[in-house]
C-alpha positions as MATLAB code, in Angstrom:
seq = 'MNLKNQLVKKSDYLWELPTHVKKGMKVPAQVYASKKILEEIGGDKSLEQLTNVAMLPGITKASIVMPDVHEGYGFPIGGIAATSWPDGGISPGGIGYDINCGVRLLASHLKREDLLRRGEDLAKALYAQVPSGVGKGGNILLSEKELDEVLRRGVQWALEKGYAVPEDIAKIESQGQLDNSDPQFVSEYAKRRGIDQLGTIGSGNHFVEVSYIDEIYDEEIAASFGLKLGQLTVLIHTGSRGLGHQVASDYMKVMVASMGKYGISVPDRELACVPFNSQEGQEYFKAMAAAANYAWCNRQVITWEIRNAWEEFFKGKNTQLDLVYDVAHNIAKVEDHVVNGEKKKLIVHRKGSTRSFGPGHPEVTDCYKQTGQPVIIPGSMGTASYVMAGTAHAMEESFGSTCHGAGRRMSRRAAQRSVNIHELEKELAGRNIFVRAGSRSGVSEEAPIAYKDIDEVIEVVHQAGIAKKVARLRPMAVIKG';
ca = [
      -8.358    3.043  -19.508;
      -4.960    4.701  -18.345;
      -6.215    7.393  -15.893;
      -2.983    8.981  -15.931;
      -3.365    9.908  -19.345;
      -6.637   11.632  -18.870;
      -5.446   13.980  -16.203;
      -6.040   17.579  -17.237;
      -3.743   20.236  -16.071;
      -5.409   22.858  -13.757;
      -2.269   24.627  -12.904;
       1.480   23.715  -12.344;
       0.779   21.823   -9.176;
      -2.961   20.754   -9.638;
      -4.361   18.051  -12.066;
      -7.864   16.803  -12.686;
      -9.674   13.807  -13.735;
     -13.140   15.101  -15.135;
     -16.184   13.410  -14.218;
     -16.689   12.093  -17.652;
     -13.696    9.862  -17.327;
     -15.435    7.148  -15.254;
     -19.321    6.637  -15.250;
     -20.801    7.463  -11.762;
     -18.340   10.017  -10.726;
     -20.340   12.852   -9.177;
     -17.347   15.112   -9.022;
     -13.911   15.690  -10.510;
     -10.904   13.968   -9.014;
      -8.007   16.258   -8.253;
      -4.313   15.661   -7.765;
      -1.628   17.873   -6.328;
       1.496   16.956   -8.057;
       4.560   18.003   -9.862;
       5.558   16.459  -13.140;
       8.236   14.589  -11.133;
       5.646   13.054   -8.799;
       3.050   12.309  -11.561;
       5.643   10.140  -13.013;
       5.586    7.769  -10.019;
       1.781    7.851   -9.875;
       0.224    5.035  -11.887;
       2.102    2.035  -10.782;
      -0.636    1.192   -8.190;
      -4.493    1.850   -7.862;
      -4.301    5.224   -6.349;
      -5.815    7.101   -9.259;
      -8.466    4.440   -9.682;
      -9.392    4.748   -6.010;
      -9.684    8.408   -6.352;
     -12.362    8.114   -8.917;
     -14.166    5.580   -7.007;
     -14.295    8.062   -4.076;
     -15.641   10.713   -6.389;
     -18.815    8.449   -6.536;
     -19.545    8.432   -2.748;
     -23.068    9.613   -1.780;
     -23.263   13.407   -0.984;
     -19.505   13.943   -2.016;
     -18.985   17.636   -2.569;
     -16.479   19.834   -4.841;
     -13.886   17.286   -5.456;
     -12.363   14.033   -4.602;
      -8.716   15.010   -3.660;
      -5.240   13.656   -3.182;
      -1.874   15.040   -2.037;
       1.612   14.655   -3.524;
       2.387   11.678   -1.087;
      -0.678    9.798   -2.548;
      -0.160    5.926   -2.577;
      -2.766    3.106   -2.928;
      -4.705    2.309    0.606;
      -7.638    0.450    1.630;
     -10.804    1.759   -0.456;
      -9.537    5.430   -0.429;
      -6.020    6.324   -1.491;
      -3.675    7.409    1.307;
      -3.361   11.049    0.904;
      -6.802   11.630    0.170;
      -9.650   14.120    1.080;
     -13.353   13.834    0.487;
     -16.102   16.091    2.178;
     -19.631   14.940    1.998;
     -22.858   16.757    2.803;
     -24.064   16.981    6.263;
     -26.142   15.485    7.611;
     -26.968   12.710    5.307;
     -23.937   12.298    3.134;
     -21.848    9.140    3.343;
     -19.320    8.319    5.936;
     -16.903    5.741    5.163;
     -14.367    3.803    7.503;
     -12.138    3.457    4.250;
     -11.969    7.242    4.105;
     -10.646    7.452    7.699;
      -8.364    4.188    7.787;
      -7.664    1.509    9.949;
      -5.195    3.528   12.308;
      -7.762    6.119   13.402;
      -6.038    9.315   14.341;
      -2.659    8.057   13.302;
      -0.972   11.282   13.697;
       2.354   13.203   14.639;
       3.497   15.722   17.248;
       6.424   17.878   17.703;
       8.312   18.655   20.882;
      10.829   21.667   20.934;
      13.843   21.407   23.345;
      16.126   24.255   24.780;
      18.898   22.333   23.582;
      21.156   22.405   20.417;
      22.571   19.852   18.187;
      26.129   20.287   19.599;
      24.492   19.031   22.864;
      24.033   15.600   21.312;
      27.025   15.246   18.893;
      28.654   11.883   19.653;
      25.845   10.745   21.954;
      23.023   10.160   19.373;
      23.515    6.354   19.669;
      23.285    6.589   23.451;
      19.919    8.662   23.405;
      18.472    6.100   21.009;
      19.023    3.384   23.576;
      17.522    5.610   26.236;
      14.559    6.239   24.275;
      14.102    2.808   23.034;
      14.378    1.567   26.786;
      11.626    4.123   27.767;
       9.061    3.855   25.124;
       7.552    0.483   24.439;
       7.618   -0.448   20.514;
       6.758   -3.251   18.220;
       3.812   -5.339   16.873;
       1.102   -5.870   19.723;
       3.588   -4.575   22.358;
       1.881   -3.513   25.585;
       2.853   -0.419   27.758;
       3.729    0.152   31.409;
       0.328    1.646   32.275;
      -2.193   -0.642   33.527;
      -5.732    0.664   33.022;
      -8.854   -0.786   34.632;
     -12.007   -1.046   32.223;
     -13.470    2.003   33.816;
     -10.196    4.027   33.288;
     -10.066    2.884   29.642;
     -13.596    4.331   29.180;
     -12.464    7.479   30.646;
      -9.605    7.591   28.174;
     -11.957    6.935   25.400;
     -14.243    9.669   26.469;
     -11.957   12.297   27.571;
      -8.747   12.035   25.560;
      -5.929   14.164   26.805;
      -7.920   15.615   29.709;
      -7.439   12.010   31.321;
      -3.709   12.370   31.000;
      -3.643   15.754   32.461;
      -5.402   14.671   35.566;
      -2.965   11.706   35.932;
       0.171   13.745   35.804;
       1.065   12.591   31.934;
       0.503   16.087   30.813;
       1.046   19.773   31.568;
      -1.831   22.464   31.080;
       0.269   24.080   28.461;
      -0.025   20.945   26.301;
      -3.740   20.967   25.925;
      -4.102   24.105   23.849;
      -1.473   22.802   21.387;
      -3.294   19.666   20.273;
      -5.754   19.500   17.447;
      -9.032   19.695   18.910;
      -7.329   20.165   22.359;
      -6.944   16.244   22.219;
     -10.660   15.365   22.748;
     -13.630   14.982   20.558;
     -16.927   15.560   22.511;
     -19.052   13.169   20.329;
     -17.087   10.006   21.673;
     -18.918    7.276   23.363;
     -17.101    4.202   24.509;
     -20.308    2.006   24.615;
     -20.089    1.896   20.552;
     -16.419    0.485   20.823;
     -16.503   -3.483   21.066;
     -15.266   -5.335   23.954;
     -12.441   -6.881   21.790;
     -11.283   -3.593   20.635;
     -11.079   -2.378   24.301;
      -9.230   -5.696   25.149;
      -6.769   -4.973   22.108;
      -5.942   -1.421   23.625;
      -6.256   -1.608   27.388;
      -2.359   -2.259   27.670;
      -1.016   -0.323   24.741;
      -1.276    3.119   26.051;
       2.032    4.622   25.818;
       3.267    2.658   22.889;
       4.211    3.482   19.272;
       3.669    0.188   17.699;
       5.378   -0.690   14.484;
       5.204   -0.012   10.783;
       5.927    3.417    9.880;
       5.374    4.596   13.455;
       8.468    6.138   15.272;
       9.998    8.599   17.621;
      12.679   10.648   16.129;
      15.233   13.123   17.616;
      16.032   15.784   15.058;
      17.868   19.197   14.767;
      16.470   22.387   12.700;
      18.784   22.633    9.916;
      16.901   25.340    7.915;
      14.410   28.116    8.634;
      12.074   29.448    5.945;
      10.057   31.929    7.599;
      11.955   33.581   10.836;
       8.884   35.304   12.029;
       6.504   32.087   11.854;
       9.069   29.992   13.166;
       9.973   32.228   16.288;
       6.101   32.071   16.849;
       6.229   28.210   16.936;
       9.223   28.441   19.191;
      11.653   27.092   16.626;
      15.371   28.291   16.050;
      18.163   27.028   13.792;
      20.097   24.108   15.153;
      17.751   23.234   17.984;
      16.888   19.812   19.040;
      13.354   18.551   18.563;
      11.453   15.386   19.080;
       8.663   13.773   16.480;
       6.125   11.268   17.698;
       4.181    9.340   15.250;
       1.749    6.743   16.157;
      -1.957    6.317   16.595;
      -4.871    4.370   18.130;
      -2.944    0.967   18.011;
      -4.812   -2.131   18.018;
      -7.978   -0.731   19.372;
      -8.535    1.785   16.611;
      -7.762   -0.894   14.065;
     -10.482   -2.900   15.664;
     -12.931   -0.130   15.683;
     -12.276    0.056   11.678;
     -12.718   -3.564   11.403;
     -15.793   -3.861   13.192;
     -17.745   -1.036   11.372;
     -16.666   -2.023    7.929;
     -18.537   -5.384    8.582;
     -21.499   -3.093    9.749;
     -21.350   -0.978    6.853;
     -21.104   -3.690    4.285;
     -24.179   -5.236    5.646;
     -26.273   -2.088    5.928;
     -25.593   -0.475    2.514;
     -28.511   -1.996    0.856;
     -30.970   -0.727    3.569;
     -30.012    2.769    2.452;
     -29.929    1.872   -1.349;
     -26.291    2.804   -1.397;
     -24.157    1.068   -4.017;
     -20.176    1.637   -4.347;
     -17.658    0.361   -6.966;
     -15.500   -0.964   -4.408;
     -16.523   -2.946   -1.213;
     -13.665   -1.118    0.464;
     -15.616    2.139    0.133;
     -18.497    0.934    2.124;
     -20.375    3.563    3.744;
     -23.767    4.699    5.299;
     -25.566    8.034    5.737;
     -23.976    9.996    8.598;
     -27.185   10.594   10.228;
     -28.102    6.915   10.018;
     -27.934    4.634   13.246;
     -24.979    2.887   11.974;
     -23.219    5.989   10.882;
     -23.870    7.874   14.254;
     -22.525    4.698   16.077;
     -19.262    4.741   14.045;
     -18.611    8.398   14.426;
     -18.584    8.070   18.059;
     -16.539    5.159   18.049;
     -14.212    6.756   15.842;
     -14.025    9.680   18.168;
     -13.246    7.433   21.115;
     -10.575    5.714   19.227;
      -9.088    9.243   18.241;
      -9.245   10.433   21.857;
      -7.249    7.149   22.547;
      -4.683    8.111   20.187;
      -4.193   11.417   21.359;
      -3.916   10.258   24.957;
      -1.441    7.591   23.589;
       0.837   10.269   22.163;
       0.529   12.228   25.233;
       1.721    9.393   27.383;
       4.454    8.861   24.932;
       5.573   12.571   25.546;
       5.583   11.975   29.232;
       7.943    8.881   28.792;
      10.289   10.944   26.423;
      10.369   13.821   29.033;
      11.427   11.361   31.575;
      14.218   10.084   29.353;
      15.217   13.404   28.221;
      15.544   14.699   31.804;
      17.752   11.804   33.038;
      20.056   11.800   29.685;
      20.659   15.578   29.717;
      21.276   16.176   33.422;
      22.537   19.317   34.196;
      21.011   21.072   31.347;
      17.563   22.703   30.514;
      15.770   19.658   29.873;
      12.163   21.125   29.190;
      10.346   19.719   26.189;
       7.587   22.050   24.894;
       4.967   20.816   22.775;
       4.644   22.772   19.360;
       1.668   20.930   18.018;
       0.111   17.663   17.630;
      -2.022   16.889   14.401;
      -4.297   13.977   13.287;
      -3.654   12.219    9.948;
      -6.666    9.605    9.812;
      -9.913   11.281   11.015;
     -13.498   12.362   10.037;
     -14.725   15.680   11.331;
     -17.698   17.860   11.015;
     -16.595   21.384    9.553;
     -17.806   24.467    7.864;
     -16.387   25.423    4.506;
     -17.114   27.566    1.692;
     -17.933   25.986   -1.657;
     -18.846   27.913   -4.629;
     -19.561   30.962   -2.335;
     -21.803   29.013    0.090;
     -21.000   28.294    3.363;
     -21.734   24.644    3.988;
     -21.452   22.191    6.822;
     -19.434   19.008    5.713;
     -18.140   15.690    6.878;
     -14.520   15.867    6.053;
     -12.539   12.544    5.710;
      -8.772   12.990    5.883;
      -6.821    9.832    5.183;
      -3.106   10.267    5.478;
      -3.663   13.872    5.058;
      -3.247   17.096    7.489;
      -5.414   19.822    8.491;
      -3.811   22.995    7.352;
      -6.026   25.787    8.705;
      -5.011   29.105    8.129;
      -4.587   32.428   10.076;
      -7.701   33.577   12.071;
      -9.636   30.188   11.715;
     -11.883   29.745   14.887;
     -10.605   26.402   15.325;
      -6.889   27.529   15.259;
      -5.492   28.015   19.074;
      -4.924   31.454   20.167;
      -1.288   31.438   20.124;
      -1.350   30.479   16.560;
      -4.192   32.700   15.194;
      -1.850   35.112   13.447;
       0.334   32.355   11.705;
      -2.080   29.618   11.061;
      -1.767   26.186   12.440;
       1.681   24.320   12.606;
       1.458   21.614   10.052;
       4.059   18.772   10.883;
       5.083   16.842    7.960;
       7.463   13.624    8.905;
       9.739   12.288    6.177;
      11.722    9.065    6.248;
      14.178    8.306    8.943;
      17.336    9.100    6.515;
      16.116   12.281    4.925;
      14.225   15.222    6.588;
      10.896   16.469    8.060;
       9.237   19.755    7.781;
       6.997   22.175    9.859;
       4.764   24.301    7.861;
       2.130   26.564    8.596;
      -1.717   26.388    7.328;
      -3.034   28.991    4.801;
      -6.400   30.890    3.881;
      -5.834   29.279    0.334;
      -5.957   25.717    1.850;
      -9.158   26.741    3.260;
     -10.517   27.742   -0.148;
      -8.907   24.893   -2.224;
      -8.490   21.695   -0.223;
     -10.862   21.802    2.528;
      -8.239   23.165    4.931;
      -5.994   20.226    4.020;
      -2.331   19.320    2.799;
      -0.082   16.400    2.782;
       1.094   14.221    5.701;
       4.323   12.747    4.994;
       6.643   11.723    2.058;
       4.209    8.844    0.741;
       5.455    5.268   -0.143;
       6.700    4.791   -3.638;
       7.595    1.059   -2.752;
       5.842   -1.600   -1.026;
       6.966   -2.878    2.345;
       7.836   -6.367    0.554;
       9.698   -4.752   -2.119;
      11.677   -2.569    0.272;
      12.613   -5.791    2.038;
      13.789   -7.251   -0.976;
      15.708   -4.084   -2.040;
      17.488   -3.014    1.063;
      20.422   -4.536    2.719;
      19.863   -3.826    6.349;
      23.532   -3.821    7.267;
      24.361   -1.343    4.727;
      21.556    0.899    5.499;
      22.398    0.964    9.292;
      26.182    1.527    8.135;
      25.062    4.211    5.914;
      22.715    5.981    8.392;
      25.508    5.812   11.197;
      27.901    7.551    8.916;
      25.600   10.422    8.920;
      25.246   10.339   12.516;
      21.512    8.941   12.411;
      21.266    6.083   14.865;
      18.253    3.707   14.627;
      16.868    1.516   17.366;
      14.097   -0.946   16.152;
      12.811   -4.322   17.566;
      12.729   -5.704   14.158;
      15.367   -5.675   11.619;
      12.778   -6.063    8.695;
      10.779   -3.139   10.234;
      13.874   -0.822    9.449;
      14.194   -2.271    6.029;
      10.424   -1.810    5.402;
      10.940    2.019    6.221;
      14.018    2.764    4.254;
      14.330    6.243    2.693;
      14.291    4.352   -0.825;
      10.783    3.253   -0.078;
       9.590    6.837   -0.014;
       9.056    9.632   -2.545;
      11.193   12.583   -2.238;
       9.976   14.650    0.835;
      11.494   17.933   -0.678;
       9.379   17.376   -3.821;
       6.373   16.904   -1.916;
       6.790   19.717    0.294;
       7.616   21.931   -2.620;
       4.311   20.922   -4.304;
       2.128   21.875   -1.458;
       4.181   25.041   -0.843;
       3.982   26.317   -4.366;
       0.159   25.435   -4.509;
      -0.220   27.439   -1.405;
      -2.006   24.899    0.718;
       0.616   25.047    3.325;
       3.733   27.425    3.834;
       7.426   26.015    4.668;
       8.563   27.202    8.091;
      11.417   25.084    9.110;
      13.209   21.630    7.932;
      14.335   19.128   10.351;
      17.264   16.460   10.024;
      17.106   13.154   11.921;
      19.793   12.148   14.657;
      18.089    9.304   16.436;
      15.296    7.134   15.499;
      13.208    4.638   17.351;
      11.096    2.162   15.408;
       8.852   -0.828   16.398;
];
């Protein structure tokens, strides 16, 4: 069956697969997309995965994907699924292997003109300061006891050690610490993988990017976020590194082995899940929270590294870098949402999607209460990234969620085959975009051609009302693994 042909238009930017299209679906499957993006969907298994997610035990309202959707492990990337608390399913496939892969935005007090003709030098300086690459260790040597403190306390640990300033804490989702974390449920092997990786970005689509703001869409909200036209900014995109990957691997095995005990059957082994309130579910949730805390601390230490490099590079200027916000992309949280007029406590899985909490929400930090939280959407290294604001409509329609990036349209292997790395680097340099990376193949995998049109993706979520455009960023210097 061609699921794409079964989509029913609900609005200009929302499409739905009703429950009758596949036996076992408990709720509809919804796709946020334009007609242009719909044309790109269907070349992979993302729609099939979306309908499979609609069969999860306890799933509520709908299985949802954003316009950056592409095939993932079990769940499609760009997906949101909320299950009933306390006994609905929790699935590592709905969070992802890179637990709390996320992005943060730093705003400088400098302008684009301060970096002109020096972009390549800054790229080299940042590359020297921020360790990157597959399995690459960092410069911070943790004891086992200190690692447990990172897992338990997240950015609070970084603050005490001098890697953060107090002003950072309020501008991180969940203040950079999930209280339900428990390091005892993180395996020794996972800890060994993470003990030397704090302050590193890794490989794949992770990066540090220096950009400038080339367009402001909402002057009032931009001002409240501390953003101005022409301003230099820094994006940091990475997660929990090998530790988070190992947590996911460990608990996937546990859940595959445990489903029978709870009478759970799923159409795809990669959707393995257990009841949230089961022993296995609670142990995973606590381990996931520990990995999430590690990821927030990782991005914080990278921030410290960047601040040091920035201060050295721009001597004599105002080198302060202010944290605008830090959001998680791969995580599960217990949240209150209104479904069919009734307030419900739900276990919200976000896999490659971002919180988009609107004005006045109790979990939005005080400084953004009037505007809604900042939503940071990175694009590819040759195009643009966006800053958006959360909306009340997102709370009503998408469990307070929106997209997390441009979304791949081409596999990494296909991108490597299609991209001439020398021509790509020359073309980027011609536009004053300078890239430093440990792997040339890593650059070709992340070429702009491998991703959907970020402007189109952003327009979908803006027009759908689940995030509001605030500012656009253009890259100048990019560090990749």
